[in-house]
Amino acid sequence: MTSGNNGATTPEDDDPFGYLYADGQANGAQPPSGGGGYGYPGSVNRVRAVGQRQYGQQQPTSAYGQIPQQQGAYGQPNAHYAAPETHPGGAPTAQQQPAYSGGSGSGRGGGPNTKGLLIGAIAVVAAVVIGIGVAMLGGDGDQDDKGNEAGSTPTQSQQSSAPSPSNSNSQAAEDDLPTIDAKALALAGGATTASDIKGAQADGGVYVAGFNQVGSSVTWKVDGIPKGGKYTVYVGFSVPGKDGNATLTVNGTPSTAPVNLKNYAHGPEGDYEKGWTKTYNWIQLNKGTNTIKVSCEQGNQCDALLDQMWLVKGWVES
């Protein structure tokens, strides 16, 4: 086929934009007009919008070609579209996956089990608190007996140096342990009984005098100790406004701690009547019979009056 100008209606002249050029206008090309095509007269109306042709149907045309079909709203099916699965032998439909739904965590696929985590955290905290409490309660279990082994004699630093001025023996009665008055004690070394100075708590106001010389002593033979162990022995006494001390011997063994005969009552000098008070020592006794002696030995300051002695179970401070 030869090229050339074979007329305005030949394919090579079917230029839709021919009216824009001088040679196209010379050959009769016209701009678009309502209701018809554009380009050369009688030109083929071939222009279609992409995807607009539907075969087997007559489509309305305009001067610009195919009129686009009105599309449906977003999300609505298009009347001119049919999915492949709607045709016989079409592609199988894909299995629909269930939509995820949040939940309390009790169902399959739910969120984390926050209730279980909270309970677990509380249990851990409770276990730690209980462990700390047990450790604190058990930490001091052996302190009561520290340095106070059976058979040992407590030192002066282990005993109070300032007991109450009262010489009441009510605690001895509660423990059902014996108490002895001065007149029932075994006296030696010039010690004797008297009752002219008021304030003694012994029966009849009787007390031991003459204890202010080396070699004087009082001895208590104690019967009926229920079991061996730790006891506290109290001594009721009075000093004339000055401190004194004496020696304690238990079952023939001298104690390393002296009997403190201090002026705990803060009585005036020379006044025995205002100086009545008490003192104590920690001792070890055997079950049954024991011997307790208070004596004025070399180096002691024994200017004191003695009126009673009593026992309390255990090593106490009062």
Coordinates of C-alpha atoms in Angstrom, one line a residue:
M1 CA 0.0 0.0 0.0
T2 CA 1.4 3.4 -1.0
S3 CA 1.5 6.3 1.3
G4 CA 0.3 9.8 0.2
N5 CA -2.7 12.0 0.3
N6 CA -5.6 9.8 -0.8
G7 CA -8.3 12.1 0.5
A8 CA -9.6 13.5 3.7
T9 CA -11.2 10.3 4.7
T10 CA -8.3 8.0 4.3
P11 CA -6.8 6.4 7.4
E12 CA -3.6 8.5 7.3
D13 CA -5.7 11.6 7.4
D14 CA -7.8 10.4 10.3
D15 CA -6.1 12.7 12.7
P16 CA -8.4 13.8 15.6
F17 CA -6.3 16.9 16.1
G18 CA -6.0 17.7 12.4
Y19 CA -7.9 21.0 12.8
L20 CA -4.9 22.3 14.8
Y21 CA -2.6 22.2 11.8
A22 CA -2.6 24.4 8.6
D23 CA -2.6 21.4 6.2
G24 CA -5.4 19.7 8.3
Q25 CA -7.5 22.9 8.1
A26 CA -6.9 23.0 4.3
N27 CA -8.3 19.4 4.0
G28 CA -11.4 20.3 6.0
A29 CA -10.6 19.2 9.6
Q30 CA -13.0 20.8 12.0
P31 CA -12.9 21.3 15.8
P32 CA -15.3 19.3 18.0
S33 CA -19.0 20.2 17.7
G34 CA -22.0 19.1 19.8
G35 CA -23.5 15.7 18.9
G36 CA -20.8 14.6 16.5
G37 CA -17.1 13.6 16.1
Y38 CA -14.2 15.8 15.5
G39 CA -11.3 15.8 13.1
Y40 CA -11.8 15.3 9.4
P41 CA -15.3 15.0 8.1
G42 CA -16.5 11.5 8.3
S43 CA -13.6 10.4 10.4
V44 CA -13.9 7.2 12.4
N45 CA -14.9 7.8 16.0
R46 CA -12.4 5.5 17.7
V47 CA -11.6 7.3 20.9
R48 CA -12.9 5.5 24.1
A49 CA -12.1 6.1 27.7
V50 CA -10.0 3.2 29.1
G51 CA -12.2 0.4 30.4
Q52 CA -15.5 1.9 29.1
R53 CA -16.4 -0.3 26.2
Q54 CA -18.8 -3.1 26.9
Y55 CA -19.1 -5.5 24.1
G56 CA -22.5 -6.5 22.8
Q57 CA -24.1 -3.2 23.9
Q58 CA -24.6 0.1 22.1
Q59 CA -22.9 2.8 24.1
P60 CA -24.0 6.4 24.0
T61 CA -21.4 8.7 22.6
S62 CA -20.6 12.3 22.7
A63 CA -18.3 14.6 20.9
Y64 CA -15.5 13.3 23.1
G65 CA -16.3 9.6 22.6
Q66 CA -17.7 7.1 25.1
I67 CA -19.7 8.5 28.0
P68 CA -18.3 7.0 31.2
Q69 CA -20.7 5.0 33.4
Q70 CA -21.6 6.4 36.7
Q71 CA -19.6 4.6 39.4
G72 CA -21.3 3.6 42.6
A73 CA -20.4 5.0 46.0
Y74 CA -17.4 3.8 47.8
G75 CA -17.9 0.3 49.1
Q76 CA -20.9 -0.4 47.0
P77 CA -20.8 -3.1 44.2
N78 CA -20.5 -1.9 40.6
A79 CA -23.5 -3.1 38.5
H80 CA -21.1 -3.7 35.5
Y81 CA -18.7 -5.9 37.5
A82 CA -19.2 -9.5 38.4
A83 CA -16.7 -11.4 40.5
P84 CA -15.1 -14.5 38.9
E85 CA -16.6 -16.8 41.4
T86 CA -20.2 -15.8 40.3
H87 CA -19.6 -17.3 36.8
P88 CA -19.8 -21.1 36.2
G89 CA -16.4 -22.6 36.8
G90 CA -15.2 -19.4 38.4
A91 CA -12.4 -19.2 41.0
P92 CA -13.2 -20.6 44.4
T93 CA -13.8 -18.1 47.1
A94 CA -11.2 -17.6 49.8
Q95 CA -12.0 -18.8 53.3
Q96 CA -13.1 -15.8 55.4
Q97 CA -10.9 -15.3 58.5
P98 CA -12.8 -14.4 61.6
A99 CA -12.3 -10.8 62.7
Y100 CA -10.2 -10.3 65.8
S101 CA -12.2 -9.2 68.8
G102 CA -10.7 -8.0 72.0
G103 CA -11.7 -9.7 75.2
S104 CA -11.1 -10.1 78.9
G105 CA -8.4 -12.7 78.2
S106 CA -10.5 -15.7 79.2
G107 CA -11.3 -16.7 75.6
R108 CA -9.1 -18.0 72.8
G109 CA -7.1 -15.2 71.1
G110 CA -7.9 -12.8 73.9
G111 CA -5.6 -10.3 75.5
P112 CA -3.2 -11.0 78.3
N113 CA -4.5 -12.5 81.5
T114 CA -3.9 -9.4 83.7
K115 CA -5.8 -10.8 86.6
G116 CA -3.5 -13.8 86.8
L117 CA -0.4 -11.6 86.6
L118 CA -1.7 -9.4 89.4
I119 CA -2.4 -12.4 91.7
G120 CA 1.0 -13.8 91.0
A121 CA 2.7 -10.4 91.9
I122 CA 0.7 -10.2 95.2
A123 CA 1.8 -13.7 96.1
V124 CA 5.5 -12.9 95.5
V125 CA 5.3 -9.7 97.7
A126 CA 3.5 -11.7 100.5
A127 CA 6.2 -14.4 100.4
V128 CA 9.0 -11.8 100.8
V129 CA 7.2 -10.0 103.7
I130 CA 6.6 -13.3 105.5
G131 CA 10.3 -14.3 105.0
I132 CA 11.5 -11.0 106.4
G133 CA 9.2 -11.3 109.4
V134 CA 10.4 -14.9 110.2
A135 CA 14.0 -13.7 110.0
M136 CA 13.4 -10.8 112.4
L137 CA 11.6 -13.0 114.9
G138 CA 14.2 -15.7 114.9
G139 CA 17.2 -13.4 115.1
D140 CA 17.3 -12.8 118.9
G141 CA 16.4 -16.3 120.0
D142 CA 19.7 -17.0 121.8
Q143 CA 20.4 -13.5 123.2
D144 CA 18.8 -14.2 126.6
D145 CA 21.4 -16.9 127.4
K146 CA 24.4 -15.2 125.8
G147 CA 27.3 -15.1 128.2
N148 CA 25.1 -16.8 130.9
E149 CA 26.0 -20.5 130.5
A150 CA 25.0 -22.9 133.2
G151 CA 27.4 -23.1 136.1
S152 CA 29.0 -19.7 135.3
T153 CA 29.1 -16.8 137.6
P154 CA 27.9 -13.4 136.2
T155 CA 30.3 -10.5 136.3
Q156 CA 29.5 -7.2 137.9
S157 CA 28.8 -5.7 134.4
Q158 CA 26.0 -8.1 133.9
Q159 CA 24.1 -6.9 137.0
S160 CA 22.2 -3.7 137.6
S161 CA 23.9 -1.3 139.9
A162 CA 20.7 0.7 140.8
P163 CA 17.8 -1.5 141.9
S164 CA 14.6 0.1 143.2
P165 CA 14.8 1.5 146.8
S166 CA 12.0 -0.8 147.8
N167 CA 12.9 -4.1 149.4
S168 CA 9.5 -5.7 148.8
N169 CA 9.7 -9.5 148.2
S170 CA 6.3 -9.9 146.5
Q171 CA 8.0 -11.3 143.4
A172 CA 9.4 -14.1 145.5
A173 CA 6.0 -15.1 146.7
E174 CA 4.7 -15.2 143.1
D175 CA 7.5 -17.6 142.1
D176 CA 6.8 -19.7 145.3
L177 CA 10.5 -19.5 146.2
P178 CA 11.7 -19.2 149.8
T179 CA 12.3 -15.9 151.7
I180 CA 14.2 -15.6 155.0
D181 CA 14.3 -13.0 157.7
A182 CA 17.5 -11.8 159.4
K183 CA 16.8 -13.7 162.7
A184 CA 16.6 -17.0 160.9
L185 CA 20.0 -16.6 159.2
A186 CA 23.1 -18.3 160.6
L187 CA 25.3 -15.5 162.0
A188 CA 29.1 -15.5 162.4
G189 CA 32.1 -13.2 163.0
G190 CA 30.5 -10.8 165.4
A191 CA 27.2 -10.4 163.4
T192 CA 24.2 -10.1 165.7
T193 CA 20.5 -9.1 165.6
A194 CA 18.9 -5.8 166.6
S195 CA 15.6 -3.9 166.2
D196 CA 16.2 -0.4 167.5
I197 CA 16.5 1.3 164.0
K198 CA 13.2 1.6 162.3
G199 CA 12.5 0.6 158.7
A200 CA 13.5 -3.0 158.5
Q201 CA 11.0 -5.2 156.6
A202 CA 11.7 -8.5 158.4
D203 CA 9.3 -9.8 161.0
G204 CA 9.3 -7.7 164.1
G205 CA 11.6 -5.1 162.5
V206 CA 14.6 -7.4 163.3
Y207 CA 17.8 -6.9 161.3
V208 CA 21.5 -8.0 161.4
A209 CA 24.0 -5.6 162.9
G210 CA 27.7 -5.8 163.6
F211 CA 28.4 -6.6 160.0
N212 CA 31.0 -3.9 159.7
Q213 CA 34.0 -6.0 160.5
V214 CA 36.1 -8.5 158.5
G215 CA 35.0 -12.0 159.1
S216 CA 31.3 -11.3 159.9
S217 CA 28.8 -13.2 157.8
V218 CA 25.2 -14.4 157.3
T219 CA 24.5 -17.8 155.8
W220 CA 21.3 -19.1 154.3
K221 CA 20.7 -22.8 153.8
V222 CA 18.1 -23.0 151.1
D223 CA 15.9 -26.1 150.8
G224 CA 13.4 -27.1 148.2
I225 CA 14.9 -25.6 145.0
P226 CA 12.6 -27.2 142.4
K227 CA 15.3 -27.5 139.7
G228 CA 18.9 -26.4 139.0
G229 CA 19.5 -23.4 136.9
K230 CA 19.6 -19.6 137.0
Y231 CA 18.3 -17.6 140.0
T232 CA 18.5 -14.1 141.4
V233 CA 19.2 -13.6 145.1
Y234 CA 18.0 -10.3 146.7
V235 CA 19.4 -8.8 149.9
G236 CA 17.5 -6.1 151.9
F237 CA 19.9 -3.7 153.6
S238 CA 20.6 -0.2 154.8
V239 CA 23.7 2.0 154.7
P240 CA 24.4 5.3 156.6
G241 CA 24.5 7.6 153.5
K242 CA 27.6 6.0 152.0
D243 CA 28.3 3.1 149.6
G244 CA 29.5 -0.4 150.8
N245 CA 30.0 -3.9 149.4
A246 CA 30.3 -7.5 150.5
T247 CA 31.3 -10.9 149.2
L248 CA 28.8 -13.5 147.9
T249 CA 29.6 -17.3 148.2
V250 CA 27.3 -19.9 146.7
N251 CA 27.7 -23.6 147.6
G252 CA 31.3 -22.8 148.7
T253 CA 32.3 -20.9 145.5
P254 CA 32.9 -17.1 145.8
S255 CA 31.3 -15.0 143.2
T256 CA 33.3 -12.7 141.0
A257 CA 30.5 -10.1 141.4
P258 CA 30.4 -8.4 144.8
V259 CA 27.2 -7.7 146.7
N260 CA 26.6 -4.0 146.0
L261 CA 25.6 -2.2 149.2
K262 CA 25.3 1.3 147.6
N263 CA 23.3 4.2 148.9
Y264 CA 20.5 3.7 146.4
A265 CA 18.0 5.3 148.7
H266 CA 20.1 8.5 148.8
G267 CA 19.8 8.6 152.6
P268 CA 21.8 11.3 154.4
E269 CA 25.1 10.4 155.9
G270 CA 24.9 8.6 159.3
D271 CA 21.1 8.0 158.9
Y272 CA 20.4 4.2 158.6
E273 CA 16.7 4.7 159.0
K274 CA 16.6 6.6 155.6
G275 CA 18.9 4.2 153.9
W276 CA 16.8 1.0 153.6
T277 CA 16.8 -0.5 150.0
K278 CA 17.7 -3.7 148.3
T279 CA 20.3 -5.2 145.9
Y280 CA 20.7 -8.4 143.9
N281 CA 23.1 -10.9 142.3
W282 CA 22.7 -13.5 139.6
I283 CA 23.6 -17.0 140.8
Q284 CA 23.4 -20.7 139.8
L285 CA 21.6 -23.1 142.1
N286 CA 21.3 -26.9 142.2
K287 CA 18.0 -28.8 142.6
G288 CA 17.3 -29.4 146.3
T289 CA 19.5 -27.8 149.0
N290 CA 21.9 -24.9 148.4
T291 CA 24.0 -22.6 150.7
I292 CA 24.2 -18.9 150.1
K293 CA 26.6 -16.7 152.3
V294 CA 27.1 -13.0 152.4
S295 CA 30.3 -12.0 154.2
C296 CA 32.6 -9.1 155.0
E297 CA 36.0 -10.0 153.6
Q298 CA 39.3 -8.2 153.4
G299 CA 38.9 -5.2 151.0
N300 CA 35.1 -5.0 151.5
Q301 CA 33.4 -1.9 152.9
C302 CA 30.7 -3.6 155.1
D303 CA 29.2 -0.8 157.2
A304 CA 25.6 -2.0 156.6
L305 CA 22.5 -3.5 158.2
L306 CA 20.9 -6.6 156.7
D307 CA 17.2 -7.5 157.2
Q308 CA 16.0 -10.1 154.6
M309 CA 17.1 -12.4 151.7
W310 CA 14.9 -14.0 149.0
L311 CA 15.1 -15.7 145.6
V312 CA 13.6 -15.2 142.2
K313 CA 13.7 -17.6 139.3
G314 CA 15.9 -16.6 136.4
W315 CA 18.4 -13.8 136.0
V316 CA 16.2 -10.6 136.3
E317 CA 16.9 -6.9 136.6
S318 CA 14.7 -5.0 139.1

